[in-house]
Coordinates of C-alpha atoms and ligand atoms in Angstrom, one line a residue:
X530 CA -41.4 -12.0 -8.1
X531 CA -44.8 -11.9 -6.6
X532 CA -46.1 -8.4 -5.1
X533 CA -46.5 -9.8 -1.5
X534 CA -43.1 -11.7 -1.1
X535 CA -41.8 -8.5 -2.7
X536 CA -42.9 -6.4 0.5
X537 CA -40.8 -9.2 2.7
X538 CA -38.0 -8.9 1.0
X539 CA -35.6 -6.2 1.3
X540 CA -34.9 -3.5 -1.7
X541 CA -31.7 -4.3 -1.5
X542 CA -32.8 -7.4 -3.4
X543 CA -33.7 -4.2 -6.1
X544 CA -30.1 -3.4 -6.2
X545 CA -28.3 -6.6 -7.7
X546 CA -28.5 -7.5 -10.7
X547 CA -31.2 -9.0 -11.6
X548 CA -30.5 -12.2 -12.6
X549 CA -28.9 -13.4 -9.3
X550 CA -31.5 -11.4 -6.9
X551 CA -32.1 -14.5 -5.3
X552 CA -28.7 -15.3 -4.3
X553 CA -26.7 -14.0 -1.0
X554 CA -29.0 -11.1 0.3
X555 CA -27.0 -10.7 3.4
X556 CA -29.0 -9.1 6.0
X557 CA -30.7 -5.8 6.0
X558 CA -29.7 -4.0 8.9
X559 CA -31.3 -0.3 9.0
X560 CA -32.6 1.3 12.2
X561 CA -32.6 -2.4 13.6
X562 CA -35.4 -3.0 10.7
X563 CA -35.4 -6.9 10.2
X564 CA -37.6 -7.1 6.7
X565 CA -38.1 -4.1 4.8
X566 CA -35.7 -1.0 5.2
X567 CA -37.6 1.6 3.6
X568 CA -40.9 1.4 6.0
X569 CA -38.8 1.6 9.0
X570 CA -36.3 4.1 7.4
X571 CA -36.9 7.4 9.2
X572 CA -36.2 10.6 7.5
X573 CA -36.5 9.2 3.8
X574 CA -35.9 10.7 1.2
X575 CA -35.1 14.0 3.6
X576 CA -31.9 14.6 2.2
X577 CA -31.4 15.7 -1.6
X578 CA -27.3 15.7 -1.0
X579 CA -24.7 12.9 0.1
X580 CA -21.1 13.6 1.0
X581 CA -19.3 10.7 2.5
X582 CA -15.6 11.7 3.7
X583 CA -13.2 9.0 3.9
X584 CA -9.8 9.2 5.6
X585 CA -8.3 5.4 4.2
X586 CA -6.8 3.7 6.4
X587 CA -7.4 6.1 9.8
X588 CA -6.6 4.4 13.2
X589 CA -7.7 5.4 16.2
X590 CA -4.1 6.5 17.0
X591 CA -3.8 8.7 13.3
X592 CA -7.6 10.0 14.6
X593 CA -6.0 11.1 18.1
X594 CA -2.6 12.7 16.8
X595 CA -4.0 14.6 14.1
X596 CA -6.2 16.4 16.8
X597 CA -2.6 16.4 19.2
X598 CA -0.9 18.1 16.4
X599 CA -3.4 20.5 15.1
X600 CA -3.8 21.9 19.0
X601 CA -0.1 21.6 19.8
X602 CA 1.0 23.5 16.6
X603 CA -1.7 25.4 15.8
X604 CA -3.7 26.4 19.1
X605 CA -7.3 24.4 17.4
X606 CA -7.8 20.6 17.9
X607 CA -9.0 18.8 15.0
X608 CA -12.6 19.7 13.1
X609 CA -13.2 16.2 13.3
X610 CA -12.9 16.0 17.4
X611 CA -14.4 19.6 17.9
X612 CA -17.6 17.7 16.2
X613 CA -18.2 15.8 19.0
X614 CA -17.7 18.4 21.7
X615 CA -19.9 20.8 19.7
X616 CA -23.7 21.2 20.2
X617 CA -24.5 20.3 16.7
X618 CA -27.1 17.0 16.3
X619 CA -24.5 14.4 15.1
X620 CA -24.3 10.5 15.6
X621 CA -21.1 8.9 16.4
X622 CA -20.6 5.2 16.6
X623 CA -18.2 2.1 15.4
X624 CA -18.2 0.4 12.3
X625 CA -17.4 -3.2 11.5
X626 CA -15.5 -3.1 8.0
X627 CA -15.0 -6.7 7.8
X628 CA -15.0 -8.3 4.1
X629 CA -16.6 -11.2 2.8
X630 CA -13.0 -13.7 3.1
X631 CA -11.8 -11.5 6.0
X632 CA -12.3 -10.1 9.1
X633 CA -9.3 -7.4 7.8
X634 CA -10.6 -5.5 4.7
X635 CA -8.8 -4.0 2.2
X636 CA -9.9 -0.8 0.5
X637 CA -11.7 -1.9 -2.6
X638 CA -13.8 -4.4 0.0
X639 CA -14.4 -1.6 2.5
X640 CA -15.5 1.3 -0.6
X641 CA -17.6 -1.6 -1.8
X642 CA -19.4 -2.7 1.6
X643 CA -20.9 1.0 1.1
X644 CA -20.6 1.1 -2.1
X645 CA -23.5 -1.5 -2.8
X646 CA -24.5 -2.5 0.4
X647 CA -22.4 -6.2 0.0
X648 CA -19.5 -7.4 1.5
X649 CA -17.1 -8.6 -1.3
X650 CA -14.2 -10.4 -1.2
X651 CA -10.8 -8.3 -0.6
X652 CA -9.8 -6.6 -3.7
X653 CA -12.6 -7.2 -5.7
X654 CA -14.5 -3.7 -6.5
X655 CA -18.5 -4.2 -6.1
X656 CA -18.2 -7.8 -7.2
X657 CA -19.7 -10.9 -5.5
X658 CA -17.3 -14.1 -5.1
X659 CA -19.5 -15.7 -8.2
X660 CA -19.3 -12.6 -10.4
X661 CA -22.7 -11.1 -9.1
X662 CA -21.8 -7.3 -10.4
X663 CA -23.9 -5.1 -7.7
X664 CA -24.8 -1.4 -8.8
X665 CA -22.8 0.7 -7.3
X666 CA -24.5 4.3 -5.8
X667 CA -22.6 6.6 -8.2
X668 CA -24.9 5.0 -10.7
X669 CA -27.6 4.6 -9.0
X670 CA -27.9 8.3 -7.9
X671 CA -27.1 9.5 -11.8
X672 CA -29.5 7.3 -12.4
X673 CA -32.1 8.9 -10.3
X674 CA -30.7 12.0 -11.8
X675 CA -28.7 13.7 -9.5
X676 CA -24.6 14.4 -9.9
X677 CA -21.7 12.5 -9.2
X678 CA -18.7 13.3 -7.7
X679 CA -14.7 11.6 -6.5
X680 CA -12.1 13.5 -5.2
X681 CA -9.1 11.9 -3.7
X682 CA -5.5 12.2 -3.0
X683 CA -5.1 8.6 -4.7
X684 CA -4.7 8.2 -8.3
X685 CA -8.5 8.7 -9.4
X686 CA -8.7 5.0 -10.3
X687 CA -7.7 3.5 -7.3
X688 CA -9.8 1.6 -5.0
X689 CA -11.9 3.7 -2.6
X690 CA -13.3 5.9 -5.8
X691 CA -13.6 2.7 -7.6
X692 CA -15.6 1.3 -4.8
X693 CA -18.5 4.2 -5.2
X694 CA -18.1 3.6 -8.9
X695 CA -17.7 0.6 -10.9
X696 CA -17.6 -2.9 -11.1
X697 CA -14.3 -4.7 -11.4
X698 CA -12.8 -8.3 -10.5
X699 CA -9.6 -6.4 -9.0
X700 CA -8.9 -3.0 -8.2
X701 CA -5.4 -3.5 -9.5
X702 CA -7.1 -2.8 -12.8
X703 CA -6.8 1.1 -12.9
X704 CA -6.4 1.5 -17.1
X705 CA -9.8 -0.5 -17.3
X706 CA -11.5 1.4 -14.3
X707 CA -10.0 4.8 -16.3
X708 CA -12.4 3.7 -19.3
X709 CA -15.7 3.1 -16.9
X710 CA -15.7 6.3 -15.8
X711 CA -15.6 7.2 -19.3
X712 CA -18.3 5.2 -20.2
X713 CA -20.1 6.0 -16.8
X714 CA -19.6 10.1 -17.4
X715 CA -19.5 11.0 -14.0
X716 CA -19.6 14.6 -13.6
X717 CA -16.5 15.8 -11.4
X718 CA -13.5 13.7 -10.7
X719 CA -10.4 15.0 -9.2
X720 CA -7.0 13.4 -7.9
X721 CA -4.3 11.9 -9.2
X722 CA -3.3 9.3 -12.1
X723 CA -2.8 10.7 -15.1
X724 CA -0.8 8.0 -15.6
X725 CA -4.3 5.6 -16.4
X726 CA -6.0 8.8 -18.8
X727 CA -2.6 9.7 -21.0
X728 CA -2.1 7.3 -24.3
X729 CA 1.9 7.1 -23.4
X730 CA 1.3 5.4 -20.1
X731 CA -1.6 3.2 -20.9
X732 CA -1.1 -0.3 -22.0
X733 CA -3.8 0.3 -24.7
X734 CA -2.2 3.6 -26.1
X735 CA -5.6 5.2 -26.1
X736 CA -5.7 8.8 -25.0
X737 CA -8.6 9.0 -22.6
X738 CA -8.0 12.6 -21.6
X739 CA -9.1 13.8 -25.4
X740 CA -12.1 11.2 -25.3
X741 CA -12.7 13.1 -21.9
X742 CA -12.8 16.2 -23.6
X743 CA -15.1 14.8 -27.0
X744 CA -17.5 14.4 -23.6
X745 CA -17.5 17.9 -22.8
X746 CA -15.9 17.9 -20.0
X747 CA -13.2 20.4 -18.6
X748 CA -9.6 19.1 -18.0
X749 CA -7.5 20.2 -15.5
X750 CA -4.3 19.8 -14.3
X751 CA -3.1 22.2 -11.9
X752 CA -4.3 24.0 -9.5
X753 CA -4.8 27.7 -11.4
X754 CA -6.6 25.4 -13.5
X755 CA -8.6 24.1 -11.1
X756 CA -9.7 27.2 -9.6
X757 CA -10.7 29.1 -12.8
X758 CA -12.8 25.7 -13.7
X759 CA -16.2 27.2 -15.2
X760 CA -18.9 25.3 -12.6
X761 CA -21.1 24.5 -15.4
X762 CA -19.1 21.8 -17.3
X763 CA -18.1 18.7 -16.0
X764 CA -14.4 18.3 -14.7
X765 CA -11.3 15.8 -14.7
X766 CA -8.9 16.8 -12.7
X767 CA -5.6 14.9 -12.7
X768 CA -2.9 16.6 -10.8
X769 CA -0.4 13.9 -10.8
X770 CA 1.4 11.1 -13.1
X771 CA 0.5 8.9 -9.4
X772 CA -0.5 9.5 -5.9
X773 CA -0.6 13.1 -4.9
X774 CA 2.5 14.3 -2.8
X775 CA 2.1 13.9 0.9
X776 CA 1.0 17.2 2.8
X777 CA 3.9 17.3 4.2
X778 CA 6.7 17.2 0.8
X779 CA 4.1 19.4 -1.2
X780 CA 4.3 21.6 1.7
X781 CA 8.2 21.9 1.5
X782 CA 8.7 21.8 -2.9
X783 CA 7.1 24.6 -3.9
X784 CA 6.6 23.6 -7.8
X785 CA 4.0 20.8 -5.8
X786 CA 2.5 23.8 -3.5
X787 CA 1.8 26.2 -6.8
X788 CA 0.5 23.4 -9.0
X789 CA -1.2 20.8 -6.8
X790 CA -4.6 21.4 -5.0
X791 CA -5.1 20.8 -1.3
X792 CA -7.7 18.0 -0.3
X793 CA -9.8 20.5 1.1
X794 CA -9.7 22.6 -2.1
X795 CA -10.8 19.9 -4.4
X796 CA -13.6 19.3 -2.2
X797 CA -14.5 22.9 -2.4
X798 CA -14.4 23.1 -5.9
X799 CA -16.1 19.7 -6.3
X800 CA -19.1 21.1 -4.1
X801 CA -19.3 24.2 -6.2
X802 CA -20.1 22.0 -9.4
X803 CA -22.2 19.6 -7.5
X804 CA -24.6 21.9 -6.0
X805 CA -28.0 21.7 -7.9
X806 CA -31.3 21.2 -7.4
X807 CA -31.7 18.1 -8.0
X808 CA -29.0 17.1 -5.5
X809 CA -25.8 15.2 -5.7
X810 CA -23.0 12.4 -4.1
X811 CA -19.8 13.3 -3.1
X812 CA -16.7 10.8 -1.9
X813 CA -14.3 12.8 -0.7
X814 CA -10.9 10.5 -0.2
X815 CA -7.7 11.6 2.1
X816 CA -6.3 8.3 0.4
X817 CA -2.4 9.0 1.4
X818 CA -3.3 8.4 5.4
X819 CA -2.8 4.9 4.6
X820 CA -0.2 5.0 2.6
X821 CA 1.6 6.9 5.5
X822 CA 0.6 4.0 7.8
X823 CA 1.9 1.4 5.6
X824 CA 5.0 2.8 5.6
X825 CA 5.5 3.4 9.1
X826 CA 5.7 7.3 8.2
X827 CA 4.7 8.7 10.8
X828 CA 4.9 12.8 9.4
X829 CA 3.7 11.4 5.8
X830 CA 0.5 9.8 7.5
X831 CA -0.4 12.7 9.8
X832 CA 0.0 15.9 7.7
X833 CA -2.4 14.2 5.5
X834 CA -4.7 13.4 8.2
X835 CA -4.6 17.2 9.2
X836 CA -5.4 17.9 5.3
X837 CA -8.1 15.8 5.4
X838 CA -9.3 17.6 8.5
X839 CA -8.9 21.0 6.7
X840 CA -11.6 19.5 3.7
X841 CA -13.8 17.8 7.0
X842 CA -14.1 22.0 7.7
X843 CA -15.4 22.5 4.0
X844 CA -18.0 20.2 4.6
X845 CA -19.4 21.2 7.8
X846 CA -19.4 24.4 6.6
X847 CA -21.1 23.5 3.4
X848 CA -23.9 21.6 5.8
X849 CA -24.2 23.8 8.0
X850 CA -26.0 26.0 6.0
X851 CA -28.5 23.5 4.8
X852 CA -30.8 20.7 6.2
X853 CA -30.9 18.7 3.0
X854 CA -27.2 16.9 3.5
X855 CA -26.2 14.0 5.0
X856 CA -22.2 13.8 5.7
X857 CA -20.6 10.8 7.0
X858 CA -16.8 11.3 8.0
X859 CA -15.1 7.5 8.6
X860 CA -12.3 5.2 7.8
X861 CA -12.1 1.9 6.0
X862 CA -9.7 0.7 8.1
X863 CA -7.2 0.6 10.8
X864 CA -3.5 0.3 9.9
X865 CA -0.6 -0.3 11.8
X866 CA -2.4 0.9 14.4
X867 CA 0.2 3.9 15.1
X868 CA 0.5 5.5 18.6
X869 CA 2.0 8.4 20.5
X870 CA 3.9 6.7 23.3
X871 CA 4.9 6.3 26.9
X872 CA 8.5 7.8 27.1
X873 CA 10.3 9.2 30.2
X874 CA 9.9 9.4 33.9
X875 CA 6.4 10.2 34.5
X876 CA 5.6 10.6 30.4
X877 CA 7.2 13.8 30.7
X878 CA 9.3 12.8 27.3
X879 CA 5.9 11.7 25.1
X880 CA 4.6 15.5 24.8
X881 CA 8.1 16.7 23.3
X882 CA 9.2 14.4 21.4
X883 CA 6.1 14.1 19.4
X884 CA 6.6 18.0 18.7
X885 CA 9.7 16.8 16.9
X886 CA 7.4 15.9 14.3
X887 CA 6.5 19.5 13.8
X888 CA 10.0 20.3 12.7
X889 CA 10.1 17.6 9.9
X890 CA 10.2 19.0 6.1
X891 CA 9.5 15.5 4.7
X892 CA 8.1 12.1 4.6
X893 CA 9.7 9.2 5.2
X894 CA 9.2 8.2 1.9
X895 CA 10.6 11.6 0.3
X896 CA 13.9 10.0 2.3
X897 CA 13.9 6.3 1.1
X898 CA 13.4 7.6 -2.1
X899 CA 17.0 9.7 -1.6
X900 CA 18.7 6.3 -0.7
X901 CA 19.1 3.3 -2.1
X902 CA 21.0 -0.4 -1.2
X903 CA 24.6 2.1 -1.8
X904 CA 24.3 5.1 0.5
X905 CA 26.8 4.8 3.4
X906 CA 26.2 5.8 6.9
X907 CA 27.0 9.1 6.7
X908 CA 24.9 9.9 3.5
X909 CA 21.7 7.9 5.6
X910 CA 22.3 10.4 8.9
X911 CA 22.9 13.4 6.7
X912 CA 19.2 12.7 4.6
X913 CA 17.3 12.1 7.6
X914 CA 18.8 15.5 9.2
X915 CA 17.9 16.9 6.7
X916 CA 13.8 15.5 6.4
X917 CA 13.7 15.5 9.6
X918 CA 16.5 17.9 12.0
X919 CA 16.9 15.1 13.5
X920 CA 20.7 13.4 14.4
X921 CA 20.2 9.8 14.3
X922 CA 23.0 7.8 16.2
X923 CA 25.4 5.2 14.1
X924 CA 24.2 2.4 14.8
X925 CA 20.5 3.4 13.7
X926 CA 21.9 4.4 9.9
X927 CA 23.7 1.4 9.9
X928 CA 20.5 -1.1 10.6
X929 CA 19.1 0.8 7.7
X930 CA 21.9 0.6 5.7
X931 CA 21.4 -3.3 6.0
X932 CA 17.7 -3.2 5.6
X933 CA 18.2 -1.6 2.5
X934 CA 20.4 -4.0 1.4
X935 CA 17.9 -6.8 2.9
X936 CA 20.1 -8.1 5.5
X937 CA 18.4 -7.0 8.4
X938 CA 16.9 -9.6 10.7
X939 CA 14.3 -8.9 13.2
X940 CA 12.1 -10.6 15.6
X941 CA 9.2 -9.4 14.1
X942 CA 9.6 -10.5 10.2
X943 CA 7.3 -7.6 8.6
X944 CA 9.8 -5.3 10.6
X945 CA 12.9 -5.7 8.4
X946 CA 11.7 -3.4 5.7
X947 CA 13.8 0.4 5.3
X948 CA 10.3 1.5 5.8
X949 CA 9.6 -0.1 9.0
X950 CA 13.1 0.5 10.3
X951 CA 13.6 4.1 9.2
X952 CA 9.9 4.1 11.1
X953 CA 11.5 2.2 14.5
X954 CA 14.5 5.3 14.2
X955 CA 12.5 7.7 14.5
X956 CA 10.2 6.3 16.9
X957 CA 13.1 6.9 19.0
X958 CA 12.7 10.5 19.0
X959 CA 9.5 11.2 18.0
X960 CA 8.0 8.2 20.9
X961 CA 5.3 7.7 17.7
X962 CA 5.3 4.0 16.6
X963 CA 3.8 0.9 14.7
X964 CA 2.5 -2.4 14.9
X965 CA 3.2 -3.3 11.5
X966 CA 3.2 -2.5 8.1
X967 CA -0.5 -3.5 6.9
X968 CA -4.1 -3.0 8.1
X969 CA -6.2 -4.1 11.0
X970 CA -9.2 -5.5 12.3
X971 CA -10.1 -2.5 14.3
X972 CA -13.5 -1.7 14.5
X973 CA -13.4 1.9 13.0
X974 CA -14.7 5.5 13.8
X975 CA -17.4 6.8 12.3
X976 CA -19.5 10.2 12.8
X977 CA -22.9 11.2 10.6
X978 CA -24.8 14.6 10.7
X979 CA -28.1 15.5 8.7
X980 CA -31.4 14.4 7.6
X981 CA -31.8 9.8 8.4
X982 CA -28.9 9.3 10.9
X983 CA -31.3 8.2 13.6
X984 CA -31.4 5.3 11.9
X985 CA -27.4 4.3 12.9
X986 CA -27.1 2.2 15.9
X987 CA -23.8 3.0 17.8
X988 CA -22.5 -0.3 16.4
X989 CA -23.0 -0.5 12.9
X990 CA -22.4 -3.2 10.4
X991 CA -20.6 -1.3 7.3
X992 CA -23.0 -2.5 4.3
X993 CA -25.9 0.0 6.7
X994 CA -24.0 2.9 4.8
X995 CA -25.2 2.2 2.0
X996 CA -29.1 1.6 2.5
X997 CA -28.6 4.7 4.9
X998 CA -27.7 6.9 1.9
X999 CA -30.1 5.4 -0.6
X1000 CA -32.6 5.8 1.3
X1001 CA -32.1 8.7 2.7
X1002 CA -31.9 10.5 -0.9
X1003 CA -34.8 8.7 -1.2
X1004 CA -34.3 6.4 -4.2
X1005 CA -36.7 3.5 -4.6
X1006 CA -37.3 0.4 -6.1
X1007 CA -38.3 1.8 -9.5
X1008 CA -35.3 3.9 -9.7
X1009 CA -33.6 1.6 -8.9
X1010 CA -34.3 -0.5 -10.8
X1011 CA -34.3 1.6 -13.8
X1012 CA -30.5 1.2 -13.3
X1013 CA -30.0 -1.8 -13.6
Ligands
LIG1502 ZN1 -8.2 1.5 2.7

């Protein structure tokens, strides 16, 4: 490649791999730049620090309860909404998440899009449709020398972390994405999925958590553990077999409240190791939000939002006290686009019957996972009383009894699921419902504060995150390169 057609071409044509830089550049969109992102960039290389905060699958609806609950429960509206009416210098605009196959991404896509500044198709993980394997900015800012960091209320190997760290044909591949990061040895990673680490559970027998260790770094497993981490090593922290508990069960089982971190404490431990001179990234997951939407579950989805809200506060506070940090708080994705409802002469009902859901002691998932295609009527209303205080009619226990047996027809097909039934119940009471039971176009939410976000347009296309971040810590071609 010649010098002067290297100065019209964009550096992300530095950040393939090598031997297909000619192919699929995709445009370069930063600060409305048309040809070379780095001489427009403004700010570069102003900040030595990038945290990126990811609520999965966040619609606007999740977004706008989360704030209803916190003030309606706890007096404070949401850290995330008390941003924007703050006097701090933030941007906030919408994001278009589409994949490469879909106007609808899925999480690997989405983590990918900023992950290596290329749309992919859904479910592959920083891999182009011809097996182009793009760098993805974990490694390139280890690379550069600066520390990496995941935490996430996901397994560890799942998706959005996946999509900041490794190359993979399908994210469904969570044993093989467990041995990258061993190879990759990136320096604080905490969640869940032990499962993918422990030699019982993996399909290869190996026991990744001792080769973790041979690395030198610190294991963890429970909370105590977590906090009495020494901030010098490098940390694994898995603090369940799966998922995390949602907010909401951990809150109720107290084994889960004594041994399993809070979202907002991982990321406060995770900046504590980060911190050094030579700066670091940080993806910080609420993974479970999604989950919660899938599932139509409505106190599952938004105690985890409010969770993820609590570790939003870490980071402000963290940035606050700096001007070397750029933080991005976002989604990936809309799904089933949940909403608090009209309900009652004059919407008198909406207000007090979402407060129902401040009386609920677990998700809807902690119920279905109590019943099963035999419970009878009377066992179905006596388990959702319990979850939930509520005293769901006959007839409502009886259309689950029959979608758990799959022999309940609705209009709507997707809608025949317990989950999306037990969801329609409650919507009844709670006036909180949902379009579906998967994700959605929606042009998503997305706020940035710190050194390079003048370069955001309101409207921005998602694969921007990533040029905004790499050059923002300033990385250039010759680093970058270097990785590859
Ligand atoms: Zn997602």
């Amino acid at each position: 490649m010649s010098e002067s057609k290297n100065k019209n071409i964009s550096r992300r044509d530095f950040l393939k791999a090598g031997a297909l830089s000619s192919l699929a550049l995709g445009p370069l969109l930063l600060g409305g730049c048309d040809s070379d992102g780095e001489q427009s960039f403004k700010g570069r290389g102003k900040a030595k620090n990038v945290i990126f905060m990811v609520s999965d699958g966040m619609s606007a609806g999740t977004f706008n309860m989360a704030d209803l609950i916190k003030r309606r429960k706890y007096g404070n509206g949401s850290h995330w909404v008390d941003l924007y009416n703050s006097d701090r210098r933030f941007h906030r605009g919408i994001m278009d998440m589409a994949s490469l196959n879909s106007p609808i991404t899925g999480s690997a896509a989405a983590a990918s899009s900023w992950g290596c500044g290329h749309r992919v198709n859904n479910l592959s993980v920083n891999m182009g449709p011809n097996g182009e394997e793009y760098t993805p900015i974990n490694q390139i800012f280890k690379d550069a020398g600066k520390k990496t960091g995941l935490v996430t209320t996901t397994r560890i190997t799942h998706a959005t972390p996946a999509g900041f760290s490794v190359n993979i044909d399908h994210r469904n591949k969570e044993d093989e994405i467990a041995l990258r990061y061993l190879q990759r040895e990136y320096d604080v990673m905490l969640g869940g999925g032990a499962r993918h680490f422990e030699a019982a559970s993996r399909d290869d027998d190996k026991n990744l958590i001792s080769k973790f260790a041979d690395k030198n770094y610190q294991i963890v497993q429970t909370r105590q553990e977590l906090t009495q981490a020494s901030a010098n090593k490098r940390l694994l922290g898995l603090f369940y077999d799966s998922h995390l508990p949602y907010s909401i069960d951990r809150q109720t089982i107290d084994e889960h409240q004594q041994n399993i971190p809070t979202i907002a404490e991982m990321t406060q431990t995770a900046l504590k190791h980060l911190e050094n001179q030579d700066g670091f990234i940080l993806q910080v997951e609420g993974g479970r939000v999604d989950h919660g939407a899938h599932a139509n579950d409505a106190s599952g989805m938004l105690y985890d939002q409010v969770a993820f809200d609590d570790a939003i506060k870490v980071a402000l506070d963290f940035v606050d006290q700096r001007d070397d940090t750029l933080l991005i708080i976002t989604t990936d994705h809309g799904n089933a686009n949940p909403a608090l409802n009209a309900a009652g002469e004059g919407y008198n009902d909406s207000a007090p019957f979402f407060d129902r859901l401040q009386e609920f002691r677990h998700s809807n998932t902690w119920i279905l996972s109590e019943l099963d295609s035999h419970s009878t009527v009377s066992e179905i209303r006596e388990r959702v009383e319990y979850a939930t205080r509520l005293g769901i009619g006959k007839d409502e226990a009886q259309a689950l009894r029959k979608a758990l047996n799959g022999n309940l027809d609705t209009i709507y097909d997707i809608k025949s699921n317990p989950s999306s039934v037990l969801g329609s119940i409650l919507a009844n009471y709670t006036s909180v419902s949902f379009t579906s039971g998967g994700h959605t176009s929606d042009f998503v939410e997305l706020a940035a504060l710190g050194p390079g976000i003048e370069n955001l347009d309101y409207f921005t296309r998602n694969t921007e995150l990533f040029d905004l971040m790499v050059n923002v810590a300033g990385l250039n071609e010759n680093m970058v390169l270097a990785s590859q």
